[in-house]
Coordinates of C-alpha atoms in Angstrom, one line a residue:
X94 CA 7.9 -20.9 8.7
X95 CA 6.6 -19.7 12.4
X96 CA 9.9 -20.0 13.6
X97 CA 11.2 -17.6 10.8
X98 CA 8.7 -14.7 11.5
X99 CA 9.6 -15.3 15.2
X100 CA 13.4 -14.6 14.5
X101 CA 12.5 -11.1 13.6
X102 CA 9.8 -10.1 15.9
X103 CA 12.2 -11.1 19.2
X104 CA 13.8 -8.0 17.8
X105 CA 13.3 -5.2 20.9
X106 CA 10.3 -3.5 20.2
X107 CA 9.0 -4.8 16.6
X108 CA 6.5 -6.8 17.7
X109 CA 5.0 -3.8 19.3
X110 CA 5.6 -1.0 16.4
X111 CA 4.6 -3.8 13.9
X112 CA 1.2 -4.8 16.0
X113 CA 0.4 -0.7 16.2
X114 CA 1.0 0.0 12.8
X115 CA -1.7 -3.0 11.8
X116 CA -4.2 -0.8 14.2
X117 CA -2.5 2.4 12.7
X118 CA -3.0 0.8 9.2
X119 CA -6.6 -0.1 9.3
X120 CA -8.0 3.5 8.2
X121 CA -6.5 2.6 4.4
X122 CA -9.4 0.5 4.0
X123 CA -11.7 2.1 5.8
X124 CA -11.5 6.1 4.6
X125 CA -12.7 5.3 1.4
X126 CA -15.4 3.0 1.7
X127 CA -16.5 5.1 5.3
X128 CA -17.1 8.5 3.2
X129 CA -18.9 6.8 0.1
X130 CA -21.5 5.0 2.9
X131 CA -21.4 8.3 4.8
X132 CA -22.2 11.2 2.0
X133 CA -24.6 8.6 0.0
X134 CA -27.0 8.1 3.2
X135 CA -26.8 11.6 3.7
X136 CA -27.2 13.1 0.5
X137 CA -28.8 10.2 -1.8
X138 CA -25.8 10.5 -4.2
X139 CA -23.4 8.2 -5.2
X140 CA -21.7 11.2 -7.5
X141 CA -21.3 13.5 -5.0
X142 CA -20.1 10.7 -2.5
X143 CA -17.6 9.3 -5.3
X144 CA -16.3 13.0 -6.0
X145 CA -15.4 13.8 -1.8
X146 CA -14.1 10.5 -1.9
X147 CA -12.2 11.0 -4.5
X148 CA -10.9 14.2 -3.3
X149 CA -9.4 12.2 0.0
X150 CA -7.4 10.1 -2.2
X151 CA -6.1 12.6 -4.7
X152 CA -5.0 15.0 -2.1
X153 CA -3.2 11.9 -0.4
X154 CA -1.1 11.0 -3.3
X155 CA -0.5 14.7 -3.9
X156 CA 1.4 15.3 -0.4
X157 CA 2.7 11.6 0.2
X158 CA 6.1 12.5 -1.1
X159 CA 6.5 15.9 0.7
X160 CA 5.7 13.7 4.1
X161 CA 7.7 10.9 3.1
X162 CA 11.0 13.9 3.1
X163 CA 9.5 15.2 5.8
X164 CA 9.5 12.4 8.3
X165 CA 13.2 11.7 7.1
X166 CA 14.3 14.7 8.3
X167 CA 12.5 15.2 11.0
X168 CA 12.0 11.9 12.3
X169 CA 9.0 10.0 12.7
X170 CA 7.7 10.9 16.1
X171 CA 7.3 14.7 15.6
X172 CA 5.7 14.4 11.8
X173 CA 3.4 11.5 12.5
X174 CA 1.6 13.1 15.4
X175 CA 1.2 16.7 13.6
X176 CA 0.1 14.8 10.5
X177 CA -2.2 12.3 12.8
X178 CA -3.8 15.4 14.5
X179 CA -4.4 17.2 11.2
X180 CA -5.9 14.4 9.1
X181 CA -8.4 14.1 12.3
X182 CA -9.3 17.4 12.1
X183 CA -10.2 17.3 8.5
X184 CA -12.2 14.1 8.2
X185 CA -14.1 15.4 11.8
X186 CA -14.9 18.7 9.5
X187 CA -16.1 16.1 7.0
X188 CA -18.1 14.5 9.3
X189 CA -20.0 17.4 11.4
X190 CA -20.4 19.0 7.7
X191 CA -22.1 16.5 5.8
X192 CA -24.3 15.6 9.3
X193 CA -24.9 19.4 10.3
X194 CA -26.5 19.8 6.0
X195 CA -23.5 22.5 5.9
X196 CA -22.7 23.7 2.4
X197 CA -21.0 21.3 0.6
X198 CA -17.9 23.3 0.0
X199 CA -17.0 22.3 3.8
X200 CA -17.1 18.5 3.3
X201 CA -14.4 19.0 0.3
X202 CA -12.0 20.8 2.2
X203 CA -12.5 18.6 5.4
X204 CA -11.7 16.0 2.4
X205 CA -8.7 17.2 0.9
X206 CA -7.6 18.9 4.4
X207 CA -7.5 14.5 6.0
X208 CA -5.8 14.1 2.9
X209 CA -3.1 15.9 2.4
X210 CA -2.2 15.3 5.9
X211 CA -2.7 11.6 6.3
X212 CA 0.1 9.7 7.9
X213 CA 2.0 7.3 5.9
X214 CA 2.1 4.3 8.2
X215 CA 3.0 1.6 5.8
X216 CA 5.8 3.7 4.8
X217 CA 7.0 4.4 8.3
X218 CA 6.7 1.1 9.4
X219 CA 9.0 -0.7 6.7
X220 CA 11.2 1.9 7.6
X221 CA 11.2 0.9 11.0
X222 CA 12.1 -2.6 10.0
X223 CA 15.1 -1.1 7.7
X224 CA 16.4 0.6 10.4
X225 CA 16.3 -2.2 13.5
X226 CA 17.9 -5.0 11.2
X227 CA 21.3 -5.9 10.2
X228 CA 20.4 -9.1 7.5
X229 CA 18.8 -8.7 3.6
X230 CA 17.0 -12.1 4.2
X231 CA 15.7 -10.6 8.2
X232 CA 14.5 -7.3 6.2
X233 CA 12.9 -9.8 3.6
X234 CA 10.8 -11.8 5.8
X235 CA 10.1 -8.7 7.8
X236 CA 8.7 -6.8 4.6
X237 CA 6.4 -10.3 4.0
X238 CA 4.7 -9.8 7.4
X239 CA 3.9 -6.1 6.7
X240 CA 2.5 -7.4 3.2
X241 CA 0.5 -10.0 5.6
X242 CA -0.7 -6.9 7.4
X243 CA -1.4 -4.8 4.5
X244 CA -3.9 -8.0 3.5
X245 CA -5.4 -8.4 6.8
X246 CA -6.6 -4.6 6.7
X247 CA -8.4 -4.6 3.6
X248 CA -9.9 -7.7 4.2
X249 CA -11.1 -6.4 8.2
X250 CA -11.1 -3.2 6.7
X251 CA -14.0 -2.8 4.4
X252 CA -16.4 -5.6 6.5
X253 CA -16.0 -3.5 9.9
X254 CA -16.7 0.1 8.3
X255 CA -19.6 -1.2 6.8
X256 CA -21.0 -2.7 9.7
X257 CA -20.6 0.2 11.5
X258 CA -22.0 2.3 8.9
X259 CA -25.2 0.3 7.9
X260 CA -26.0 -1.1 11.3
X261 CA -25.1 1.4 13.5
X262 CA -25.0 5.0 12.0
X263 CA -23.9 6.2 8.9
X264 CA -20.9 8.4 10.9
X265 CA -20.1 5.2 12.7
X266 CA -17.7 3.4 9.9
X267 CA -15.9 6.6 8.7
X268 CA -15.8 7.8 12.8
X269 CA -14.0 3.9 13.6
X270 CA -11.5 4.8 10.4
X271 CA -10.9 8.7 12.6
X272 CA -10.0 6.9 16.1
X273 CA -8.2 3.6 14.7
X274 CA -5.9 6.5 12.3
X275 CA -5.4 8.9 15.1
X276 CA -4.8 6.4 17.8
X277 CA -2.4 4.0 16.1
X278 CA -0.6 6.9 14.6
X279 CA 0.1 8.5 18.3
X280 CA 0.7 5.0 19.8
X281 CA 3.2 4.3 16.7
X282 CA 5.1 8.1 17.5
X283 CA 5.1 7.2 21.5
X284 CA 8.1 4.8 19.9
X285 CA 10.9 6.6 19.2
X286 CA 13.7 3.7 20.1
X287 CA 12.6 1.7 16.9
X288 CA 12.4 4.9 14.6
X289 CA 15.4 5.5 12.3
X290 CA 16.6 9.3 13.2
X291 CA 16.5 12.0 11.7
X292 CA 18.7 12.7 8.6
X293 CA 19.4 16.6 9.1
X294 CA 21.0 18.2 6.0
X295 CA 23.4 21.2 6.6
X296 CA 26.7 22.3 5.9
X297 CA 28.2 19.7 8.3
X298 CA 26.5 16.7 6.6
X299 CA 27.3 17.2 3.0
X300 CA 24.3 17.2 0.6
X301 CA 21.0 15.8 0.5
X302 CA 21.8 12.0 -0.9
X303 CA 20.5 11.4 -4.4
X304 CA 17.6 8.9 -5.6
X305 CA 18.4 6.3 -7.4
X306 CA 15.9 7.7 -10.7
X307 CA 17.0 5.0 -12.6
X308 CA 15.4 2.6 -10.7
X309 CA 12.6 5.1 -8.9
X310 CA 10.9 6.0 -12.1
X311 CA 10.4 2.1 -13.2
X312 CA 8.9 1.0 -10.1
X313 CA 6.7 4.3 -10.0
X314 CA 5.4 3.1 -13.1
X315 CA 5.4 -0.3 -12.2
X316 CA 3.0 1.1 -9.0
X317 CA 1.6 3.2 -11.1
X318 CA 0.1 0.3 -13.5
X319 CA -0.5 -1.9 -10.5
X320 CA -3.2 0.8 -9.1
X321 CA -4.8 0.5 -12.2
X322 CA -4.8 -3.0 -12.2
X323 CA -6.4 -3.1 -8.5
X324 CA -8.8 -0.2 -9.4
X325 CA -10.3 -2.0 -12.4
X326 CA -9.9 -5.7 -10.9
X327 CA -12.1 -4.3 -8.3
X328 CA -14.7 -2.4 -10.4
X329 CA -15.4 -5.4 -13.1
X330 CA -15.6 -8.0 -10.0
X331 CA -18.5 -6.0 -8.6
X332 CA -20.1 -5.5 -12.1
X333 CA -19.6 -9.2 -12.2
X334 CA -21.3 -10.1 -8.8
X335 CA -24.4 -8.0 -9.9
X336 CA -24.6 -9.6 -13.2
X337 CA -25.2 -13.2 -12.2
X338 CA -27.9 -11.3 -9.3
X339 CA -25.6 -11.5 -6.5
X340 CA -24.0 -8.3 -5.8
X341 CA -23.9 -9.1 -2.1
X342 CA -21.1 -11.9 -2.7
X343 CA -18.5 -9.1 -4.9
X344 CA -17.2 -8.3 -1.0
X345 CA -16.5 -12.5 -1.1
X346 CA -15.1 -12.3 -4.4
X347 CA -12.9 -9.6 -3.0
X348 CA -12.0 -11.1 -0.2
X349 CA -10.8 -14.6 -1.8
X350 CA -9.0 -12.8 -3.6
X351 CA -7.3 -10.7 -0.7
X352 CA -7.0 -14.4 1.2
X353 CA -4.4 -15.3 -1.6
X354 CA -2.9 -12.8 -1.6
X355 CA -2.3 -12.9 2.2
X356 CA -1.1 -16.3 2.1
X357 CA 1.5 -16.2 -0.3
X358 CA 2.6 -13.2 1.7
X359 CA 3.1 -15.7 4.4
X360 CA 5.1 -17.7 2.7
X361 CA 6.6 -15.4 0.8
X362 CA 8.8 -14.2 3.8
X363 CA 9.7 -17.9 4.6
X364 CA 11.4 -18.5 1.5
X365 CA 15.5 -18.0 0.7
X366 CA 14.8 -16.2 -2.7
X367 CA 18.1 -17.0 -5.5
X368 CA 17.4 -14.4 -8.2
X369 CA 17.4 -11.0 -7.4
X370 CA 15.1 -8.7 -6.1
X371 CA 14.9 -6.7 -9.6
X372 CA 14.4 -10.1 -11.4
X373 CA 11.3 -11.3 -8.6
X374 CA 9.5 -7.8 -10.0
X375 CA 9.8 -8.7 -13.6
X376 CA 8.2 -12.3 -12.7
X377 CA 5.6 -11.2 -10.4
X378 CA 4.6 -8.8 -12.8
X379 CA 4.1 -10.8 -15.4
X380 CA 2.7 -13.8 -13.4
X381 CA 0.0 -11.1 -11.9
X382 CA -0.8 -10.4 -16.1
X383 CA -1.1 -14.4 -16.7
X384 CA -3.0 -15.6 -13.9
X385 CA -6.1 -12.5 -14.5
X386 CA -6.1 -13.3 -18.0
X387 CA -8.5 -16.4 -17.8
X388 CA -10.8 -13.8 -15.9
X389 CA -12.4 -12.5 -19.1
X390 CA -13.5 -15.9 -20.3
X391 CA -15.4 -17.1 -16.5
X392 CA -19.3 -17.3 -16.3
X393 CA -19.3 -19.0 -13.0
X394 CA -19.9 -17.1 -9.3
X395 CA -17.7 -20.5 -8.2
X396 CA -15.2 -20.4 -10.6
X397 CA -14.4 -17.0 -10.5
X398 CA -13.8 -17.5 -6.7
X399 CA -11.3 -20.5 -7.3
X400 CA -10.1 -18.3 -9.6
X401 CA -9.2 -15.0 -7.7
X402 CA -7.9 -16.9 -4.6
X403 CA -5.5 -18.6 -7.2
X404 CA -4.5 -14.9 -8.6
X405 CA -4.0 -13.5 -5.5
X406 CA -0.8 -15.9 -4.9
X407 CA 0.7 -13.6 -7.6
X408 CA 0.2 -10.3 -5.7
X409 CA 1.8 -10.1 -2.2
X410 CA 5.0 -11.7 -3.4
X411 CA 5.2 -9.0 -6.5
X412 CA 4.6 -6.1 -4.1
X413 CA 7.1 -7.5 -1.5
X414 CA 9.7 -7.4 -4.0
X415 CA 8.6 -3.8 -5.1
X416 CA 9.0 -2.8 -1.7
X417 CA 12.1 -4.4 -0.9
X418 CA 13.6 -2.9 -4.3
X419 CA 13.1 0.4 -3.1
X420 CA 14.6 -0.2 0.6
X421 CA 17.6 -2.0 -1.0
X422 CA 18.5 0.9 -3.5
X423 CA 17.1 4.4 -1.6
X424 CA 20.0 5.9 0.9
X425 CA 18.6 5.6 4.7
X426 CA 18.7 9.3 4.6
X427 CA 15.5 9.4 1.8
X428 CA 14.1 5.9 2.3
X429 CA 10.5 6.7 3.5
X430 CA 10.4 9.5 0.8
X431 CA 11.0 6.4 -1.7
X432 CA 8.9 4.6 -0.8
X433 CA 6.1 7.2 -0.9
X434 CA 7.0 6.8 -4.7
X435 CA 5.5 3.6 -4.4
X436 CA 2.7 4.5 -2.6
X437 CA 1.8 7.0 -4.1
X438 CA 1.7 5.5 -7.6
X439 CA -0.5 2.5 -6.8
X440 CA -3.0 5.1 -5.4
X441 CA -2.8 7.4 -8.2
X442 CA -3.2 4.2 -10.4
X443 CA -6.7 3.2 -8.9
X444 CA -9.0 6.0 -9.9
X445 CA -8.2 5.5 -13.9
X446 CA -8.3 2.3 -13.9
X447 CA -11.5 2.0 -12.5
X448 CA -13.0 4.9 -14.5
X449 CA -11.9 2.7 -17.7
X450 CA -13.3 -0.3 -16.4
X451 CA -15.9 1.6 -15.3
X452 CA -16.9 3.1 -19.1
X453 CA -16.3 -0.6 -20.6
X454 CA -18.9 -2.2 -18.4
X455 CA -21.2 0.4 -18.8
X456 CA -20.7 0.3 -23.0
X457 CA -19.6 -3.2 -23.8
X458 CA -20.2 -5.7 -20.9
X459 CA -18.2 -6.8 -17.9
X460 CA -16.2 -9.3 -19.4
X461 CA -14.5 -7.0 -21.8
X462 CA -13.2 -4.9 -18.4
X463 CA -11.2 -7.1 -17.0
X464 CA -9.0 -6.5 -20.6
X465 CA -8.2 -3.4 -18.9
X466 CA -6.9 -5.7 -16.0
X467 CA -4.8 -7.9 -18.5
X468 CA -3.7 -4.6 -20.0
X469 CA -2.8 -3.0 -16.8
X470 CA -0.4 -5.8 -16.2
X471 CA 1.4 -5.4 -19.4
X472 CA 2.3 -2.1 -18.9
X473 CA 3.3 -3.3 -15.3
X474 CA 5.4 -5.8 -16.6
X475 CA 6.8 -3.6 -19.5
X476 CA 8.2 -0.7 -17.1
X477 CA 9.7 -3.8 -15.0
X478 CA 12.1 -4.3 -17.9
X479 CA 13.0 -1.1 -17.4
X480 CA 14.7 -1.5 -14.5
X481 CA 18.9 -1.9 -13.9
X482 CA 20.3 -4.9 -14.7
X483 CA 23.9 -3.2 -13.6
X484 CA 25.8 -1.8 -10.6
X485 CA 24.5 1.5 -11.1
X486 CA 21.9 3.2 -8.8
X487 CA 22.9 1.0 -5.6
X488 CA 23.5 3.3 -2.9
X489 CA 24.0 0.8 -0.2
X490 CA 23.6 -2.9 0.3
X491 CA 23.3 -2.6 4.5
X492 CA 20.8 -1.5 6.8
X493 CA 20.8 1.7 8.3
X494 CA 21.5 0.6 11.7
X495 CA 25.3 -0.9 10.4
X496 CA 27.8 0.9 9.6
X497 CA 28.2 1.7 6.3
X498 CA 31.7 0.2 5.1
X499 CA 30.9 -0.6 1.5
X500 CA 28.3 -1.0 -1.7
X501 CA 28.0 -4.4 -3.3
X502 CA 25.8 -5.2 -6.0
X503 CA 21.6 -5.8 -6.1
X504 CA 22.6 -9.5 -5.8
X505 CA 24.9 -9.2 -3.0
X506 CA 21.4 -8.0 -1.2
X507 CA 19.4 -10.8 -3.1
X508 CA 18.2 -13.6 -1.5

């Protein structure tokens, strides 16, 4: 297993773009969290902090896309430190707003302004990996150790900004998210031999390539439904903490849960996969619906712990294959504007389903909510039906750094 992860990193440079984007990464579960401790210590409200919060995230999903085209053709070094300087700026006009007692007004816009501008460094990063690798199964395993990554941040994530937050000063977590964003993005742009060129449109190229919608729209609903399974996973674990009197374990809860899903990453990229990638998101959809499902019958702090480490098996390997989906079937030319698709819809997911979870617990009890978890994954697993079972909508079956000399099929590409 070691040895396969090794085989791609001894690839010039990726073990350095791939360690900065885990630094460059971190502020994805830290943003959040970091303005919820900061405007409720300030202000005494948990509204008000939900709503700036919430204005962060909405205006992130709103302008992932645009970015995502952005940094395609205009390459990632010149996009990501703009963007990186930007989304500084607003969250530091968050920050002196909310401390200096300004008028509130202020610590929305410093919101949305970090929002809007915030760097997609997953998205980059995979892109990266597209673009430095000639083999499916190398691009595979490489995709399994970002999903590793992804895992490791929300579980470091959310423990350091509260630390910082609670122990040292209430600007300390969301200030750590600032410099770990802004750093990791500049140190990731200071890279340029690993990042895939830009894909200038004019007169000499032909037109813009076209998405593959056939297969875009399914996994943006796929992404789509998984936010809203994460959201309201999330919300009815807490409620579920506080109902058997201890709240301060849900971050435990979480974090088993984020453990399993971490390790099957792992192993997840040492694997030679034989169905196709389209076929591993209609199974790990609907494994992610079975394994929840026993949630809304547990009583038991222990059990439910067992439990969610067991589930999270089900999520890296599902999100890997989302990932991968959309790198196999996007030209190279739109590829990080793709997968802001992806992005984007698990983030827009999150807020509804946790403000249905939300109104469940509050109304009928928490073991009802995790229904809307169950329910979440149906739809998840519905829209992955949706998907091509054909030829059509396969732009390319290499990497962008080989020549292009022919399309295969999805299972040419499969593993």
């Amino acid at each position: 297993m070691l040895q396969t992860y090794r085989r791609v990193l001894a690839n010039p440079g990726t073990l350095r773009f791939s360690a900065t984007g885990l630094f460059a990464r971190l502020p994805i579960a830290m943003v959040g969290l970091g303005i919820v401790l900061l405007v409720s210590s300030s202000t005494g409200s948990y509204g008000l902090a939900g709503a700036v919060s919430a204005a962060f995230l909405l205006a992130n999903g709103l302008m992932a896309i645009p970015i995502g085209r952005l940094i395609d053709s205009q390459g990632q070094p010149r996009v990501l430190t703009v963007a990186a300087s930007v989304c500084a700026a607003g969250l530091v006009l968050l920050m002196t707003a909310i401390q200096g007692e300004w008028p509130l007004i202020w610590a929305f816009v410093g919101a949305v302004l970090g929002g809007l501008a915030s760097p997609p460094i997953g998205s980059c990063v995979r892109a990266r990996w597209s673009y430095v690798l000639d083999r499916p199964v190398e691009v595979q395993t490489a995709y399994a150790l970002e999903s590793v990554v992804d895992e490791a941040c929300f579980i470091l994530g959310p423990i350091l900004v509260t630390v910082l937050a609670t122990s040292v000063h209430p600007v300390a977590g969301l200030g750590a998210a600032v410099v770990t964003g802004f750093l990791g993005s500049l140190a990731l742009a200071a890279q340029p031999v690993t990042a895939p060129p830009p894909r200038v449109i004019d007169e000499s190229s032909g037109p813009r390539p076209a998405l593959p919608w056939r297969t875009i729209i399914p996994l943006a609903f796929v992404s789509l439904s998984l936010g809203s399974f994460f959201g309201s996973a999330e919300v009815a674990t807490v409620a579920f903490a506080e109902e058997q009197g201890l709240k301060q374990y849900a971050g435990v809860l979480l974090g088993l849960w984020a453990l399993g899903s971490l390790t099957s990453g792992i192993i997840t990229g040492a694997m030679v996969w034989r169905v196709s990638t389209a076929d591993r998101v209609r199974r790990g959809t609907l494994a992610l619906t079975l394994v929840m499902s026993p949630l809304v019958f547990i009583d038991s702090m222990l059990l439910m712990g067992g439990v969610l480490f067991l589930a999270g098996f089900a999520i890296a390997p599902t999100l890997i294959a989302n990932l991968s989906l959309t790198e196999q079937r996007v030209p190279p030319a739109r590829l990080t504007e793709g997968m802001a698709f992806i992005h984007t819809g698990i983030v827009a997911g999150v807020a509804p389903g946790a403000t249905l979870a939300g109104v469940i617990i509050d109304h009928v009890g928490v073991s009802p909510a995790y229904l809307v978890v169950v329910g979440a994954g149906v739809l998840a697993s519905v829209a992955a039906q949706l998907l091509p079972r054909d030829n059509v909508d396969v732009p390319r079956v290499l990497s962008p750094s080989t020549p292009s000399s022919g399309v295969g099929s999805p299972d040419e590409k499969a593993l």
